[in-house]
Amino acid sequence: MSLWRKELRGLRPFVALAIAFSAFELLELCFSQVDQKPLVVTFWKGRDAAGIFLALLAFAVGTGLATRERDEGTLAFLDGLPLARSRVFFTKVLVALAVVLLYPAFALLLSVLTHRLSAGTLEQALLPGLLLESFALQALVAFAAMMLGASLGLLRSLTWMALGVLLTGLKLLIDAVPRAALLDPMALLEPSARGTTLEVDPEGLLAHALVGLVGLAVAWRGFTHEGAGRPALPSRPVVGALLATFTVASLLAAMALWVPRGGGTPGSDATDGPAFTPSPPAQVQTAHYSFSYPALSAREALALAAQADAVFLEVQALLGAPPGEPVLVDLSGSMANTLGTAFPGRIRMKLGDDARLVLAHETAHVIAHRLAQAEAQPFWDRAGVLNEGLAHWVGRRFELADDDERAAKRDDELLVLAALQARRELSVRKAADEEAFARELDDNLKYPLGAELIASLVELEGADAPGKLVRAFATPTLPLGLEGAQLWQTVFQVAGFDLARVEDHLFARVAAFAREQQELISSLPRPRVTLVVADLGRPGTVGARVQPLELPEGYELVLRFRPAPDSPLDLYDTRTTAPELPVWRAASRIQGRQVCVQPGIRTPASQVLFERWACLPVRDAEHLDVYPEGLEEDE
Amino acid sequence: MSLALLRKELREHGLVLGAVLLLDALGLASILNDAARHGGRFTGLQRFFAIFGTLTAVVLGNRLVVREYTGRTQLFLEALPLSRARVLLTKWLLGAFALLGVAASAVALNLWWQSSERIEAIDAARAFSRGALFLLCVWAFCFLAGLLGRVRLAAWLLVGSFYGASNTMGFDATRLPPATLVGEALGLSRAWPSGAELATTLAVVAVGLLGAAALALLKEGALAQALGQKASSREFVFILTSFVGLGVLADQLKAERKQPPFALQGAATVDTPLVPVAVMPTGDFPEEEAQALAERLAARFEGLGEALELPRQSGAWVLPQSGLDREVTLRGALSDSDGIVLQANVAAPSFEVPMLQAEFVHALLAEHTRNRALREDRHWFLDGFSHWWVARGDPDRLALQVQRAAATPEPITAAQLTRWEETEDALGDALSSARAHLVLEALARSRGEAAVLALARSAFQRPQGDARAWLFDRGLEGLLAREGLNLVGLAADAEALRQHGAAEPFAGTATLSQRALGGRQVELSVSLEGLPPGAPWRAFLLQLQPWEGAVLPERRQRFDAFTPQLVLPVPVSSGDRVLVQVELDDEALGCARRVFSQRVDIL
């Protein structure tokens, strides 16, 4: 007993610390509404910070366990007592553990008391087993941390540096081998819960117990064999400074690795606006679809689900396809700038006024993909204009607008095709090479062009022609490596169609429309671009601007840039501008001292009628003396 | 000042000082290179003085003071024919001039770096004066901290904690002198140091010098000598863990700060004596409709403040959100501002405005009572009062609420009111609050509206934000007793009112079944009999945490169905505790009808 008292006396600063923190806890309670603190709140609150503190305190207490008596010269007195060193050591361990656990025990007791005052009828059960389980986990982590401290404490002045190195190493190990996370004490201190139990990794328990026991053994041996001389480092100032530097560096490195970056809990970040609870997921199953959507926006989703099977059957009939597995539809949103995106057997789309149309469009993609599935080569995926055109053609049958609006929309879509044809820049064979098409023309034109092509096919070959064409893509005897116009030609041939005849029919349709709209087409402006340089006290800033012109109402002027003629498509960028308004180019985007730019006009149907590309040398640019106001700075 | 001592110090520390200056130069070059991309003529100096200037002061303090006292070499100096005061002053001035040199060099390097821009000499002088004053402050502290020897770590931690925790304590220390010296005013060099900044610098320098003199000169320097002894590892650990613990506690002891009211530009606003009401127009909800809604909402706040003696509140905001179901209202959590912000699909064709009004009254009163009105014994009163206040003088609304209250066969009882979490869990928000509404309506009919308001005034008094709220809380039953009322009688009166409702209770039955799959996995399925074929209904599922009581409806996962059988496509495991609820839309009641609610321990 006297040994216990002696040890307690030795740990007085830490007992005082535990009492101080307990007093703070009590004080905090007094400054809050004590009957508003059920365990469902208090049990989880601040566990991470409290866990770090507990582990750190235990480690700190542990560092002196095996060495302090020797360092302070009191070991000889203990040796003079009729007590084995082992008994002294284990008493030290037990007392220290009890001191470290004083504060967590008090905090647990307080949370039980406040729960009693706060709980409603649905949450009255105290679940003492779970509370004890949690306390036992804290005790285990404290034991492991303390024994680690006790064993590393044998290194004396290297103790904290060793801790930093160990923590850094552990984090790197966890990143490389995730299973090593079982050594992470926070995983035990912040367990998840299922029902009325804590989810604890048994391997984690074992690992911490092992760390504790190994540390105990090392520290015990260190304590019982103390006296053979203290392994001291030279006490030169340089060594001391180096030691301090390395200790701080190792601890900072560990902290940098362990403290999560970007800080803060998701949803609780300091934002200017209010944060609303995100909607949980909801699901509904129909005969041909499985929809998932935000639970708080279910009405629109259910309205779509109610008519979804009819949509599926109509698309299926248009393409002559078997039913197949239900299509998974995620209604939570789509990729940027799209209303929907189709994947094999799966659709992502936004809810909105056009939801039925979008569903039909994307369902056409999914069904076409199933029909055209060829194991050897994904030929269908290489026919992007046909793929999108088919879906667009299907989608047109689900448009909700009345006939006039529908016709006007179709006219808008055809207008750019007609203008391109009038300029002799439209070619179906060019459309077969999707990348080349997107380099020269607006990528969005693939929808109306493909849809017109399918419509021409149906007019010439009958209603079942689209299904036949798509199935032909799955023909196993198609030569490997077919691409572009050659692929189209071959597939049309396999399906029993003549691509040239379909193309002629398409051009005849577009030409007929062009004749009707001749006046409008000929009045469309043809933008021209020049370069300007503004000297602003640093190397000239280069901009491109369109010469003055009159734009019809509802039209916009755009400039598309690429660093060089052979730049990949993802380096293209398109900016909306106005006549004479320069679009500045960052120096990093200019390659070979020339600016490659393609002017165009965007129609009300959001399709762009581009002019031809031009690469303009910077040296020929017009110099501006004054930086014009109100211009966009290109980043 | 002693030149001989100066030479000794330079000989002893010259190498280290040179290395630090080299490090400063490299750091400044890196900072200036980075600052050139972000603009601002002196923005680089802000970071340089704050980081590298402080670092240099720390190193100087360590070399000139700490090393001398912890190494006990000051005893040699004391043996020389130099007074302690002279030694102290020489060291202090050496450090101060070295730092002033650093400040001047940094400003000069900054000018050279930006030689392409024209910078006025007065701007450079302003930047230098700010940097120099800041470094003098830091040096005064470093010098004093150096003489504190073994407890200097605590001094540094104290200063660090002050800056770190200042935000928590309700003010930003970086907006106070001396930190402002290297703030935005330095970056733009737009002002000489202010009077407050000068005074603070002088005060810090004076305190630092006097403190240092006290430590080094009193009792022949015994204090500094005693403190200069090496700290034991236990002292070091104790200081460190104390500060970590204090940091943890400070994080939890966040002061209740007065926040600015939430505000957005362009909202349609109507002011009332109790609270300004604002509705944000959107593409789906144009300005004139927003204005009309704001006026409708504001009309229901008229008189509430006077009736309940409520102080003026920050603001009541509606942010329209298309796509949300019409019965959904979400409360936004505000981090930096104050007010009640609700999100709802107010543009939906059959959106229920009284529901939104009641939500606002509910939120205002909950906020005013520091959420004590949400305690289970009185939550029914808050729910009932919110709806009662909104429906006053609106017989159609009252009739609808009577129908809703009558939609389930169970009578209104006192136990149902006191066990309100269970009642809400079983009936859902709309049907349970209709019952609470009837209790208030019955009370108003029997005792008059004044009695309801008197009771509400007592029940919704703003409590203290500490333990006194609990100590002096009489509970709702105590307040009722004071007014000569009791819950049993109130419930009976409300039940009599409910009997006027003619809503048909749901005739079908819902059943939940569990089926063991492999391992510990269990499949849950719900069947609902008694619905016409193809009629939609839905099941909700929530994995409950330990001790989880009342749950927010918007946390539940939802599964819709058009057939009587529904297998919940989310696997649960034995040991889980889940909440399963079943609801269907009732067009006549204009709300969801909950027909099943069960908390299940999966076996």
PDB file of N, CA and C in Angstrom, chain A residues 143-184:
ATOM      1  N   PHE A 143      -3.113   1.613 -22.168  1.00  0.00           N
ATOM      2  CA  PHE A 143      -2.095   0.634 -21.763  1.00  0.00           C
ATOM      3  C   PHE A 143      -1.021   0.505 -22.849  1.00  0.00           C
ATOM      4  N   ALA A 144      -1.494   0.377 -24.111  1.00  0.00           N
ATOM      5  CA  ALA A 144      -0.530   0.211 -25.213  1.00  0.00           C
ATOM      6  C   ALA A 144       0.351   1.451 -25.334  1.00  0.00           C
ATOM      7  N   ALA A 145      -0.280   2.636 -25.255  1.00  0.00           N
ATOM      8  CA  ALA A 145       0.495   3.878 -25.406  1.00  0.00           C
ATOM      9  C   ALA A 145       1.472   4.040 -24.248  1.00  0.00           C
ATOM     10  N   MET A 146       1.004   3.678 -23.057  1.00  0.00           N
ATOM     11  CA  MET A 146       1.865   3.833 -21.887  1.00  0.00           C
ATOM     12  C   MET A 146       3.065   2.886 -21.955  1.00  0.00           C
ATOM     13  N   MET A 147       2.809   1.667 -22.370  1.00  0.00           N
ATOM     14  CA  MET A 147       3.914   0.706 -22.444  1.00  0.00           C
ATOM     15  C   MET A 147       4.878   1.061 -23.575  1.00  0.00           C
ATOM     16  N   LEU A 148       4.313   1.630 -24.652  1.00  0.00           N
ATOM     17  CA  LEU A 148       5.190   2.110 -25.725  1.00  0.00           C
ATOM     18  C   LEU A 148       6.083   3.222 -25.175  1.00  0.00           C
ATOM     19  N   GLY A 149       5.456   4.115 -24.401  1.00  0.00           N
ATOM     20  CA  GLY A 149       6.216   5.204 -23.776  1.00  0.00           C
ATOM     21  C   GLY A 149       7.268   4.660 -22.829  1.00  0.00           C
ATOM     22  N   ALA A 150       6.883   3.621 -22.059  1.00  0.00           N
ATOM     23  CA  ALA A 150       7.818   3.056 -21.079  1.00  0.00           C
ATOM     24  C   ALA A 150       9.018   2.423 -21.780  1.00  0.00           C
ATOM     25  N   SER A 151       8.741   1.732 -22.893  1.00  0.00           N
ATOM     26  CA  SER A 151       9.867   1.069 -23.575  1.00  0.00           C
ATOM     27  C   SER A 151      10.723   2.098 -24.315  1.00  0.00           C
ATOM     28  N   LEU A 152      10.063   3.062 -24.991  1.00  0.00           N
ATOM     29  CA  LEU A 152      10.856   4.091 -25.682  1.00  0.00           C
ATOM     30  C   LEU A 152      11.558   5.005 -24.684  1.00  0.00           C
ATOM     31  N   GLY A 153      10.991   5.095 -23.478  1.00  0.00           N
ATOM     32  CA  GLY A 153      11.590   5.946 -22.445  1.00  0.00           C
ATOM     33  C   GLY A 153      13.001   5.511 -22.105  1.00  0.00           C
ATOM     34  N   LEU A 154      13.304   4.247 -22.382  1.00  0.00           N
ATOM     35  CA  LEU A 154      14.654   3.755 -22.124  1.00  0.00           C
ATOM     36  C   LEU A 154      15.676   4.471 -23.001  1.00  0.00           C
ATOM     37  N   LEU A 155      15.191   5.083 -24.064  1.00  0.00           N
ATOM     38  CA  LEU A 155      16.098   5.827 -24.954  1.00  0.00           C
ATOM     39  C   LEU A 155      16.386   7.226 -24.431  1.00  0.00           C
ATOM     40  N   ARG A 156      15.745   7.568 -23.298  1.00  0.00           N
ATOM     41  CA  ARG A 156      15.907   8.889 -22.687  1.00  0.00           C
ATOM     42  C   ARG A 156      15.618  10.031 -23.651  1.00  0.00           C
ATOM     43  N   SER A 157      16.635  10.801 -23.978  1.00  0.00           N
ATOM     44  CA  SER A 157      16.376  12.025 -24.766  1.00  0.00           C
ATOM     45  C   SER A 157      15.946  11.723 -26.195  1.00  0.00           C
ATOM     46  N   LEU A 158      16.051  10.466 -26.584  1.00  0.00           N
ATOM     47  CA  LEU A 158      15.622  10.122 -27.949  1.00  0.00           C
ATOM     48  C   LEU A 158      14.158   9.680 -27.983  1.00  0.00           C
ATOM     49  N   THR A 159      13.501   9.644 -26.805  1.00  0.00           N
ATOM     50  CA  THR A 159      12.162   9.063 -26.707  1.00  0.00           C
ATOM     51  C   THR A 159      11.164   9.702 -27.670  1.00  0.00           C
ATOM     52  N   TRP A 160      11.086  11.041 -27.599  1.00  0.00           N
ATOM     53  CA  TRP A 160      10.036  11.710 -28.393  1.00  0.00           C
ATOM     54  C   TRP A 160      10.364  11.684 -29.871  1.00  0.00           C
ATOM     55  N   MET A 161      11.662  11.698 -30.170  1.00  0.00           N
ATOM     56  CA  MET A 161      12.025  11.594 -31.583  1.00  0.00           C
ATOM     57  C   MET A 161      11.629  10.194 -32.094  1.00  0.00           C
ATOM     58  N   ALA A 162      11.865   9.188 -31.257  1.00  0.00           N
ATOM     59  CA  ALA A 162      11.487   7.822 -31.658  1.00  0.00           C
ATOM     60  C   ALA A 162       9.981   7.739 -31.873  1.00  0.00           C
ATOM     61  N   LEU A 163       9.216   8.417 -31.025  1.00  0.00           N
ATOM     62  CA  LEU A 163       7.758   8.404 -31.192  1.00  0.00           C
ATOM     63  C   LEU A 163       7.385   9.018 -32.557  1.00  0.00           C
ATOM     64  N   GLY A 164       8.006  10.171 -32.863  1.00  0.00           N
ATOM     65  CA  GLY A 164       7.726  10.832 -34.143  1.00  0.00           C
ATOM     66  C   GLY A 164       8.059   9.921 -35.314  1.00  0.00           C
ATOM     67  N   VAL A 165       9.215   9.254 -35.218  1.00  0.00           N
ATOM     68  CA  VAL A 165       9.624   8.367 -36.316  1.00  0.00           C
ATOM     69  C   VAL A 165       8.645   7.199 -36.430  1.00  0.00           C
ATOM     70  N   LEU A 166       8.255   6.633 -35.267  1.00  0.00           N
ATOM     71  CA  LEU A 166       7.322   5.502 -35.287  1.00  0.00           C
ATOM     72  C   LEU A 166       5.980   5.893 -35.907  1.00  0.00           C
ATOM     73  N   LEU A 167       5.459   7.061 -35.488  1.00  0.00           N
ATOM     74  CA  LEU A 167       4.159   7.503 -36.007  1.00  0.00           C
ATOM     75  C   LEU A 167       4.236   7.778 -37.508  1.00  0.00           C
ATOM     76  N   THR A 168       5.349   8.394 -37.918  1.00  0.00           N
ATOM     77  CA  THR A 168       5.520   8.670 -39.354  1.00  0.00           C
ATOM     78  C   THR A 168       5.577   7.354 -40.120  1.00  0.00           C
ATOM     79  N   GLY A 169       6.369   6.442 -39.601  1.00  0.00           N
ATOM     80  CA  GLY A 169       6.500   5.140 -40.260  1.00  0.00           C
ATOM     81  C   GLY A 169       5.173   4.410 -40.319  1.00  0.00           C
ATOM     82  N   LEU A 170       4.422   4.477 -39.211  1.00  0.00           N
ATOM     83  CA  LEU A 170       3.134   3.773 -39.176  1.00  0.00           C
ATOM     84  C   LEU A 170       2.194   4.333 -40.243  1.00  0.00           C
ATOM     85  N   LYS A 171       2.174   5.659 -40.371  1.00  0.00           N
ATOM     86  CA  LYS A 171       1.273   6.268 -41.358  1.00  0.00           C
ATOM     87  C   LYS A 171       1.677   5.853 -42.769  1.00  0.00           C
ATOM     88  N   LEU A 172       2.980   5.870 -43.027  1.00  0.00           N
ATOM     89  CA  LEU A 172       3.442   5.470 -44.367  1.00  0.00           C
ATOM     90  C   LEU A 172       3.122   3.998 -44.613  1.00  0.00           C
ATOM     91  N   LEU A 173       3.259   3.200 -43.561  1.00  0.00           N
ATOM     92  CA  LEU A 173       2.951   1.772 -43.693  1.00  0.00           C
ATOM     93  C   LEU A 173       1.468   1.572 -43.991  1.00  0.00           C
ATOM     94  N   ILE A 174       0.621   2.339 -43.291  1.00  0.00           N
ATOM     95  CA  ILE A 174      -0.830   2.207 -43.516  1.00  0.00           C
ATOM     96  C   ILE A 174      -1.175   2.602 -44.951  1.00  0.00           C
ATOM     97  N   ASP A 175      -0.509   3.652 -45.453  1.00  0.00           N
ATOM     98  CA  ASP A 175      -0.782   4.067 -46.835  1.00  0.00           C
ATOM     99  C   ASP A 175      -0.381   2.973 -47.829  1.00  0.00           C
ATOM    100  N   ALA A 176       0.729   2.304 -47.515  1.00  0.00           N
ATOM    101  CA  ALA A 176       1.206   1.261 -48.434  1.00  0.00           C
ATOM    102  C   ALA A 176       0.448  -0.042 -48.223  1.00  0.00           C
ATOM    103  N   VAL A 177       0.215  -0.398 -46.955  1.00  0.00           N
ATOM    104  CA  VAL A 177      -0.479  -1.654 -46.638  1.00  0.00           C
ATOM    105  C   VAL A 177      -1.669  -1.307 -45.737  1.00  0.00           C
ATOM    106  N   PRO A 178      -2.835  -1.104 -46.301  1.00  0.00           N
ATOM    107  CA  PRO A 178      -3.979  -0.637 -45.498  1.00  0.00           C
ATOM    108  C   PRO A 178      -4.285  -1.494 -44.274  1.00  0.00           C
ATOM    109  N   ARG A 179      -3.943  -2.771 -44.340  1.00  0.00           N
ATOM    110  CA  ARG A 179      -4.262  -3.633 -43.204  1.00  0.00           C
ATOM    111  C   ARG A 179      -3.514  -3.206 -41.940  1.00  0.00           C
ATOM    112  N   ALA A 180      -2.401  -2.507 -42.147  1.00  0.00           N
ATOM    113  CA  ALA A 180      -1.628  -2.051 -40.990  1.00  0.00           C
ATOM    114  C   ALA A 180      -2.401  -1.047 -40.144  1.00  0.00           C
ATOM    115  N   ALA A 181      -3.563  -0.599 -40.646  1.00  0.00           N
ATOM    116  CA  ALA A 181      -4.393   0.341 -39.874  1.00  0.00           C
ATOM    117  C   ALA A 181      -4.848  -0.274 -38.563  1.00  0.00           C
ATOM    118  N   LEU A 182      -4.706  -1.585 -38.411  1.00  0.00           N
ATOM    119  CA  LEU A 182      -5.089  -2.203 -37.140  1.00  0.00           C
ATOM    120  C   LEU A 182      -4.183  -1.715 -36.006  1.00  0.00           C
ATOM    121  N   LEU A 183      -3.049  -1.095 -36.362  1.00  0.00           N
ATOM    122  CA  LEU A 183      -2.177  -0.536 -35.321  1.00  0.00           C
ATOM    123  C   LEU A 183      -2.542   0.904 -34.974  1.00  0.00           C
ATOM    124  N   ASP A 184      -3.509   1.456 -35.697  1.00  0.00           N
ATOM    125  CA  ASP A 184      -3.916   2.844 -35.468  1.00  0.00           C
ATOM    126  C   ASP A 184      -4.800   2.924 -34.216  1.00  0.00           C
TER     127      ASP A 184
END
